[in-house]
Amino acid sequence: MLAAGLGPNTDLAADAGIEIGRTGAIRTTDRMETNLHGVWAAGDCAEVTHLVTGRSVWIPLGTTANKMGRVAGSNATGSRERFPGVAGTSIVRICGVGFAFTGLSAAQAKSEGFDPVSTRVEDLDRARYFWGRKTSVELVADRGSRRLVGGTVIGQPGAEGRINVIAAAVTNRMRIEEFAQLDLAYTPPYAQVWDPLLIAAQQLEKLLD
Ligand SMILES: Cc1cc2nc3c(=O)[nH]c(=O)nc-3n(C[C@H](O)[C@H](O)[C@H](O)COP(=O)(O)OP(=O)(O)OC[C@H]3O[C@@H](n4cnc5c(N)ncnc54)[C@H](O)[C@@H]3O)c2cc1C
């Protein structure tokens, strides 16, 4: 049986003896199995591991619902697939501007026991003579490990690409000095020679030194 898409209302699952986790969503293993052998959960009804904190979280999004569903479905038919967890990467468009997030904010990092250091820079997303538009990048790192734990990008189209770069770095536990050396693409119609991501990283390195 595959229990999918019940949303945060997990009464039906709880009544069936399925364990509900600390977030109020269905507790799952990394194989998307519930406490009942042979019963899997995926999507908005399931809690999963946060890739930064390692704790169970409920972050209902279509992107991860699809991936969880694939893992749950494969395992329900005999495979041994694993869902590693979520970074909470998301983007919304408000009044034509993209607001994108991944990992932890500085406040969330602090409440999760990290010693966060953050910085925000604002720069053009491409050359001025190609109608460069303001883009804001915030990066959050942990002081002790110098690991990047989260970021925010606010801007026009292009914000999704930048947040995805941060998401890849957060997922792979990249240190800020490694992130600052990323070999990112440049040509005036699309980008700056120093991408706002790299400028933010350099600024954060200085704060950590
Ligand atoms: C307005 C809106 C915008 C969103 N935008 C984004 C976005 O831009 N990006 C993003 O990543 N995520 C977005 N999401 C979140 C995303 O849609 C959900 O996380 C995703 O659809 C969850 O998939 P799911 O299969 O778990 O649940 P659902 O897609 O909700 O599917 C559950 C299905 O189960 C059915 N169902 C419910 N109860 C029963 C029952 N008792 N018996 C039989 N069937 C039942 C429902 O009718 C539904 O068809 C958005 C959500 C909303 C509401």
mmCIF file of C-alpha atoms and ligand atoms in Angstrom:
data_model
loop_
_atom_site.group_PDB
_atom_site.id
_atom_site.type_symbol
_atom_site.label_atom_id
_atom_site.label_comp_id
_atom_site.label_asym_id
_atom_site.label_seq_id
_atom_site.Cartn_x
_atom_site.Cartn_y
_atom_site.Cartn_z
ATOM 1 C CA MET A 1 0.000 0.000 0.000
ATOM 2 C CA LEU A 2 1.279 3.482 -0.854
ATOM 3 C CA ALA A 3 0.064 6.302 1.415
ATOM 4 C CA ALA A 4 0.549 9.503 -0.598
ATOM 5 C CA GLY A 5 -0.761 13.041 -0.654
ATOM 6 C CA LEU A 6 -2.729 13.207 2.601
ATOM 7 C CA GLY A 7 -1.202 16.585 3.440
ATOM 8 C CA PRO A 8 -0.522 17.595 7.011
ATOM 9 C CA ASN A 9 -3.758 15.916 8.134
ATOM 10 C CA THR A 10 -2.407 12.524 9.087
ATOM 11 C CA ASP A 11 -5.369 11.281 11.165
ATOM 12 C CA LEU A 12 -6.162 8.524 8.666
ATOM 13 C CA ALA A 13 -2.580 7.249 8.816
ATOM 14 C CA ALA A 14 -2.406 7.516 12.608
ATOM 15 C CA ASP A 15 -5.689 5.597 12.951
ATOM 16 C CA ALA A 16 -4.142 2.857 10.823
ATOM 17 C CA GLY A 17 -1.225 2.570 13.251
ATOM 18 C CA ILE A 18 1.280 4.552 11.195
ATOM 19 C CA GLU A 19 3.761 6.463 13.334
ATOM 20 C CA ILE A 20 3.567 10.257 13.127
ATOM 21 C CA GLY A 21 6.863 12.092 13.551
ATOM 22 C CA ARG A 22 7.857 15.170 15.542
ATOM 23 C CA THR A 23 6.720 17.462 12.710
ATOM 24 C CA GLY A 24 3.177 16.070 12.612
ATOM 25 C CA ALA A 25 3.798 14.319 9.295
ATOM 26 C CA ILE A 26 4.299 10.592 8.732
ATOM 27 C CA ARG A 27 7.648 9.314 9.946
ATOM 28 C CA THR A 28 9.584 7.555 7.193
ATOM 29 C CA THR A 29 12.877 5.774 6.727
ATOM 30 C CA ASP A 30 15.299 6.869 4.008
ATOM 31 C CA ARG A 31 13.583 4.225 1.874
ATOM 32 C CA MET A 32 10.289 6.074 2.411
ATOM 33 C CA GLU A 33 8.888 3.180 4.436
ATOM 34 C CA THR A 34 6.682 3.826 7.445
ATOM 35 C CA ASN A 35 6.829 1.882 10.715
ATOM 36 C CA LEU A 36 4.390 -0.607 9.173
ATOM 37 C CA HIS A 37 6.362 -3.047 7.078
ATOM 38 C CA GLY A 38 5.271 -2.819 3.446
ATOM 39 C CA VAL A 39 3.610 0.591 3.812
ATOM 40 C CA TRP A 40 5.375 3.548 2.212
ATOM 41 C CA ALA A 41 4.655 7.276 2.426
ATOM 42 C CA ALA A 42 5.737 10.063 0.066
ATOM 43 C CA GLY A 43 5.017 13.706 -0.653
ATOM 44 C CA ASP A 44 3.180 16.224 1.487
ATOM 45 C CA CYS A 45 2.160 13.622 4.084
ATOM 46 C CA ALA A 46 5.739 12.530 4.860
ATOM 47 C CA GLU A 47 8.542 13.944 6.963
ATOM 48 C CA VAL A 48 12.105 13.409 5.770
ATOM 49 C CA THR A 49 15.665 14.219 6.803
ATOM 50 C CA HIS A 50 17.025 17.746 6.403
ATOM 51 C CA LEU A 51 20.324 17.579 4.520
ATOM 52 C CA VAL A 52 21.974 20.263 6.677
ATOM 53 C CA THR A 53 20.744 19.428 10.159
ATOM 54 C CA GLY A 54 20.121 15.693 9.805
ATOM 55 C CA ARG A 55 16.838 16.231 11.679
ATOM 56 C CA SER A 56 13.361 15.270 10.521
ATOM 57 C CA VAL A 57 11.501 18.071 8.769
ATOM 58 C CA TRP A 58 8.241 18.617 6.962
ATOM 59 C CA ILE A 59 8.828 20.820 3.932
ATOM 60 C CA PRO A 60 6.030 20.006 1.477
ATOM 61 C CA LEU A 61 7.119 20.782 -2.085
ATOM 62 C CA GLY A 62 6.338 19.346 -5.488
ATOM 63 C CA THR A 63 9.994 18.837 -6.394
ATOM 64 C CA THR A 64 10.741 16.550 -3.485
ATOM 65 C CA ALA A 65 7.267 14.928 -3.535
ATOM 66 C CA ASN A 66 8.100 13.617 -7.003
ATOM 67 C CA LYS A 67 11.475 12.250 -5.935
ATOM 68 C CA MET A 68 10.071 10.649 -2.779
ATOM 69 C CA GLY A 69 7.241 9.138 -4.830
ATOM 70 C CA ARG A 70 9.689 7.569 -7.239
ATOM 71 C CA VAL A 71 11.712 6.043 -4.379
ATOM 72 C CA ALA A 72 8.593 4.823 -2.545
ATOM 73 C CA GLY A 73 7.107 3.389 -5.720
ATOM 74 C CA SER A 74 10.324 1.594 -6.695
ATOM 75 C CA ASN A 75 10.772 0.154 -3.237
ATOM 76 C CA ALA A 76 7.123 -0.934 -3.102
ATOM 77 C CA THR A 77 7.852 -3.028 -6.191
ATOM 78 C CA GLY A 78 10.992 -4.633 -4.790
ATOM 79 C CA SER A 79 13.843 -2.162 -5.379
ATOM 80 C CA ARG A 80 16.192 -0.827 -2.677
ATOM 81 C CA GLU A 81 16.285 2.903 -3.444
ATOM 82 C CA ARG A 82 17.085 5.651 -0.980
ATOM 83 C CA PHE A 83 15.829 9.213 -0.615
ATOM 84 C CA PRO A 84 18.698 11.249 0.894
ATOM 85 C CA GLY A 85 16.655 14.202 2.177
ATOM 86 C CA VAL A 86 15.795 17.795 1.416
ATOM 87 C CA ALA A 87 17.523 21.165 1.545
ATOM 88 C CA GLY A 88 14.223 23.059 1.320
ATOM 89 C CA THR A 89 15.167 24.646 -1.990
ATOM 90 C CA SER A 90 12.276 26.757 -3.251
ATOM 91 C CA ILE A 91 11.433 29.849 -5.240
ATOM 92 C CA VAL A 92 8.373 32.081 -5.418
ATOM 93 C CA ARG A 93 7.579 34.977 -7.724
ATOM 94 C CA ILE A 94 6.136 38.103 -6.112
ATOM 95 C CA CYS A 95 5.386 41.201 -8.225
ATOM 96 C CA GLY A 96 7.677 39.896 -10.964
ATOM 97 C CA VAL A 97 10.612 39.297 -8.618
ATOM 98 C CA GLY A 98 11.931 35.840 -7.706
ATOM 99 C CA PHE A 99 12.559 35.037 -4.021
ATOM 100 C CA ALA A 100 14.614 31.853 -3.713
ATOM 101 C CA PHE A 101 15.813 29.940 -0.646
ATOM 102 C CA THR A 102 17.841 26.873 0.214
ATOM 103 C CA GLY A 103 19.199 25.326 3.377
ATOM 104 C CA LEU A 104 18.956 27.349 6.587
ATOM 105 C CA SER A 105 18.540 31.050 7.239
ATOM 106 C CA ALA A 106 20.875 32.562 9.841
ATOM 107 C CA ALA A 107 18.078 32.437 12.436
ATOM 108 C CA GLN A 108 17.269 28.814 11.646
ATOM 109 C CA ALA A 109 20.963 27.887 11.713
ATOM 110 C CA LYS A 110 21.303 29.440 15.162
ATOM 111 C CA SER A 111 18.292 27.617 16.537
ATOM 112 C CA GLU A 112 19.705 24.356 15.110
ATOM 113 C CA GLY A 113 22.922 24.800 17.108
ATOM 114 C CA PHE A 114 25.216 26.255 14.429
ATOM 115 C CA ASP A 115 27.272 29.410 14.900
ATOM 116 C CA PRO A 116 26.063 31.218 11.783
ATOM 117 C CA VAL A 117 27.841 34.025 9.972
ATOM 118 C CA SER A 118 25.958 35.604 7.087
ATOM 119 C CA THR A 119 26.400 38.286 4.506
ATOM 120 C CA ARG A 120 24.263 39.852 1.802
ATOM 121 C CA VAL A 121 25.459 41.537 -1.364
ATOM 122 C CA GLU A 122 23.590 43.328 -4.101
ATOM 123 C CA ASP A 123 25.001 43.531 -7.615
ATOM 124 C CA LEU A 124 23.979 43.368 -11.266
ATOM 125 C CA ASP A 125 23.229 39.910 -12.626
ATOM 126 C CA ARG A 126 24.889 40.701 -15.981
ATOM 127 C CA ALA A 127 26.772 43.556 -17.639
ATOM 128 C CA ARG A 128 25.201 47.006 -17.276
ATOM 129 C CA TYR A 129 25.269 47.493 -21.054
ATOM 130 C CA PHE A 130 23.158 44.325 -21.370
ATOM 131 C CA TRP A 131 20.503 45.756 -19.061
ATOM 132 C CA GLY A 132 21.936 44.176 -15.922
ATOM 133 C CA ARG A 133 19.352 43.848 -13.156
ATOM 134 C CA LYS A 134 19.859 44.031 -9.431
ATOM 135 C CA THR A 135 20.295 40.679 -7.741
ATOM 136 C CA SER A 136 20.636 40.169 -4.022
ATOM 137 C CA VAL A 137 22.530 37.160 -2.645
ATOM 138 C CA GLU A 138 22.702 36.156 1.001
ATOM 139 C CA LEU A 139 24.981 33.328 2.133
ATOM 140 C CA VAL A 140 25.030 31.677 5.552
ATOM 141 C CA ALA A 141 28.004 29.643 6.806
ATOM 142 C CA ASP A 142 28.840 27.928 10.069
ATOM 143 C CA ARG A 143 31.804 29.619 11.758
ATOM 144 C CA GLY A 144 33.413 26.472 13.167
ATOM 145 C CA SER A 145 33.252 24.200 10.122
ATOM 146 C CA ARG A 146 33.214 27.068 7.558
ATOM 147 C CA ARG A 147 30.535 25.015 5.825
ATOM 148 C CA LEU A 148 27.905 26.756 3.721
ATOM 149 C CA VAL A 149 24.533 25.993 5.345
ATOM 150 C CA GLY A 150 22.106 28.153 3.400
ATOM 151 C CA GLY A 151 21.400 31.034 1.089
ATOM 152 C CA THR A 152 18.831 33.360 -0.398
ATOM 153 C CA VAL A 153 18.683 34.935 -3.843
ATOM 154 C CA ILE A 154 16.309 37.733 -4.790
ATOM 155 C CA GLY A 155 16.190 38.801 -8.409
ATOM 156 C CA GLN A 156 14.853 38.420 -11.895
ATOM 157 C CA PRO A 157 15.083 35.239 -13.992
ATOM 158 C CA GLY A 158 18.544 33.931 -13.147
ATOM 159 C CA ALA A 159 17.686 33.750 -9.428
ATOM 160 C CA GLU A 160 16.680 30.094 -9.941
ATOM 161 C CA GLY A 161 20.091 29.237 -11.409
ATOM 162 C CA ARG A 162 21.942 30.975 -8.603
ATOM 163 C CA ILE A 163 19.904 29.328 -5.839
ATOM 164 C CA ASN A 164 20.502 25.953 -7.511
ATOM 165 C CA VAL A 165 24.270 26.542 -7.351
ATOM 166 C CA ILE A 166 23.950 27.285 -3.625
ATOM 167 C CA ALA A 167 21.705 24.226 -3.172
ATOM 168 C CA ALA A 168 24.357 21.996 -4.786
ATOM 169 C CA ALA A 169 27.023 23.464 -2.509
ATOM 170 C CA VAL A 170 24.889 23.089 0.634
ATOM 171 C CA THR A 171 23.982 19.512 -0.303
ATOM 172 C CA ASN A 172 27.642 18.639 -0.812
ATOM 173 C CA ARG A 173 28.739 20.326 2.441
ATOM 174 C CA MET A 174 31.004 22.724 0.595
ATOM 175 C CA ARG A 175 33.220 25.023 2.615
ATOM 176 C CA ILE A 176 33.027 28.727 1.884
ATOM 177 C CA GLU A 177 36.538 28.899 0.398
ATOM 178 C CA GLU A 178 35.656 26.080 -2.017
ATOM 179 C CA PHE A 179 32.455 27.864 -2.985
ATOM 180 C CA ALA A 180 34.340 31.130 -3.575
ATOM 181 C CA GLN A 181 36.540 29.335 -6.145
ATOM 182 C CA LEU A 182 33.703 27.833 -8.206
ATOM 183 C CA ASP A 183 34.344 28.120 -11.923
ATOM 184 C CA LEU A 184 31.096 29.850 -12.993
ATOM 185 C CA ALA A 185 30.256 30.903 -16.547
ATOM 186 C CA TYR A 186 30.698 34.473 -17.731
ATOM 187 C CA THR A 187 29.727 36.427 -20.797
ATOM 188 C CA PRO A 188 28.263 39.957 -20.662
ATOM 189 C CA PRO A 189 24.706 39.158 -21.892
ATOM 190 C CA TYR A 190 24.281 36.515 -19.183
ATOM 191 C CA ALA A 191 26.591 37.152 -16.263
ATOM 192 C CA GLN A 192 29.264 39.280 -14.643
ATOM 193 C CA VAL A 193 32.915 38.272 -14.569
ATOM 194 C CA TRP A 194 32.515 38.182 -10.784
ATOM 195 C CA ASP A 195 29.121 36.625 -10.215
ATOM 196 C CA PRO A 196 27.201 38.005 -7.201
ATOM 197 C CA LEU A 197 27.515 34.489 -5.712
ATOM 198 C CA LEU A 198 31.302 34.734 -5.720
ATOM 199 C CA ILE A 199 31.317 38.304 -4.389
ATOM 200 C CA ALA A 200 29.082 37.193 -1.511
ATOM 201 C CA ALA A 201 31.383 34.230 -0.855
ATOM 202 C CA GLN A 202 34.481 36.441 -0.764
ATOM 203 C CA GLN A 203 32.750 38.795 1.661
ATOM 204 C CA LEU A 204 31.757 35.899 3.871
ATOM 205 C CA GLU A 205 35.319 34.550 3.860
ATOM 206 C CA LYS A 206 36.517 37.893 5.226
ATOM 207 C CA LEU A 207 33.928 37.767 8.009
ATOM 208 C CA LEU A 208 35.041 34.243 8.925
ATOM 209 C CA ASP A 209 38.766 35.079 8.997
HETATM 210 C C1 LIG B 1 -1.106 26.742 -4.851
HETATM 211 C C2 LIG B 1 0.092 25.845 -4.715
HETATM 212 C C3 LIG B 1 1.235 26.142 -5.415
HETATM 213 C C4 LIG B 1 2.358 25.339 -5.296
HETATM 214 N N1 LIG B 1 3.497 25.656 -5.973
HETATM 215 C C5 LIG B 1 4.572 24.887 -5.859
HETATM 216 C C6 LIG B 1 5.770 25.202 -6.573
HETATM 217 O O1 LIG B 1 5.838 26.168 -7.332
HETATM 218 N N2 LIG B 1 6.857 24.404 -6.401
HETATM 219 C C7 LIG B 1 6.825 23.326 -5.592
HETATM 220 O O2 LIG B 1 7.836 22.621 -5.481
HETATM 221 N N3 LIG B 1 5.693 22.981 -4.898
HETATM 222 C C8 LIG B 1 4.580 23.738 -5.017
HETATM 223 N N4 LIG B 1 3.436 23.405 -4.322
HETATM 224 C C9 LIG B 1 3.438 22.223 -3.465
HETATM 225 C C10 LIG B 1 3.142 20.954 -4.301
HETATM 226 O O3 LIG B 1 2.008 21.157 -5.080
HETATM 227 C C11 LIG B 1 2.923 19.790 -3.370
HETATM 228 O O4 LIG B 1 4.014 19.685 -2.491
HETATM 229 C C12 LIG B 1 2.786 18.482 -4.138
HETATM 230 O O5 LIG B 1 1.703 18.539 -5.029
HETATM 231 C C13 LIG B 1 2.578 17.339 -3.167
HETATM 232 O O6 LIG B 1 2.370 16.149 -3.895
HETATM 233 P P1 LIG B 1 1.579 14.972 -3.214
HETATM 234 O O7 LIG B 1 1.503 13.895 -4.234
HETATM 235 O O8 LIG B 1 2.151 14.662 -1.874
HETATM 236 O O9 LIG B 1 0.125 15.543 -2.890
HETATM 237 P P2 LIG B 1 -0.978 16.103 -3.880
HETATM 238 O O10 LIG B 1 -0.389 16.681 -5.125
HETATM 239 O O11 LIG B 1 -1.825 16.992 -3.014
HETATM 240 O O12 LIG B 1 -1.781 14.841 -4.325
HETATM 241 C C14 LIG B 1 -2.571 14.137 -3.396
HETATM 242 C C15 LIG B 1 -3.723 13.481 -4.140
HETATM 243 O O13 LIG B 1 -4.392 12.591 -3.234
HETATM 244 C C16 LIG B 1 -5.781 12.818 -3.336
HETATM 245 N N5 LIG B 1 -6.381 12.422 -2.047
HETATM 246 C C17 LIG B 1 -6.351 13.102 -0.891
HETATM 247 N N6 LIG B 1 -6.999 12.415 0.064
HETATM 248 C C18 LIG B 1 -7.433 11.278 -0.507
HETATM 249 C C19 LIG B 1 -8.156 10.164 -0.035
HETATM 250 N N7 LIG B 1 -8.557 10.063 1.245
HETATM 251 N N8 LIG B 1 -8.435 9.186 -0.910
HETATM 252 C C20 LIG B 1 -8.007 9.249 -2.193
HETATM 253 N N9 LIG B 1 -7.319 10.278 -2.685
HETATM 254 C C21 LIG B 1 -7.040 11.285 -1.847
HETATM 255 C C22 LIG B 1 -5.940 14.293 -3.654
HETATM 256 O O14 LIG B 1 -7.170 14.542 -4.266
HETATM 257 C C23 LIG B 1 -4.749 14.504 -4.613
HETATM 258 O O15 LIG B 1 -5.092 14.207 -5.950
HETATM 259 C C24 LIG B 1 2.310 24.213 -4.448
HETATM 260 C C25 LIG B 1 1.141 23.919 -3.730
HETATM 261 C C26 LIG B 1 0.050 24.726 -3.848
HETATM 262 C C27 LIG B 1 -1.196 24.389 -3.083
#
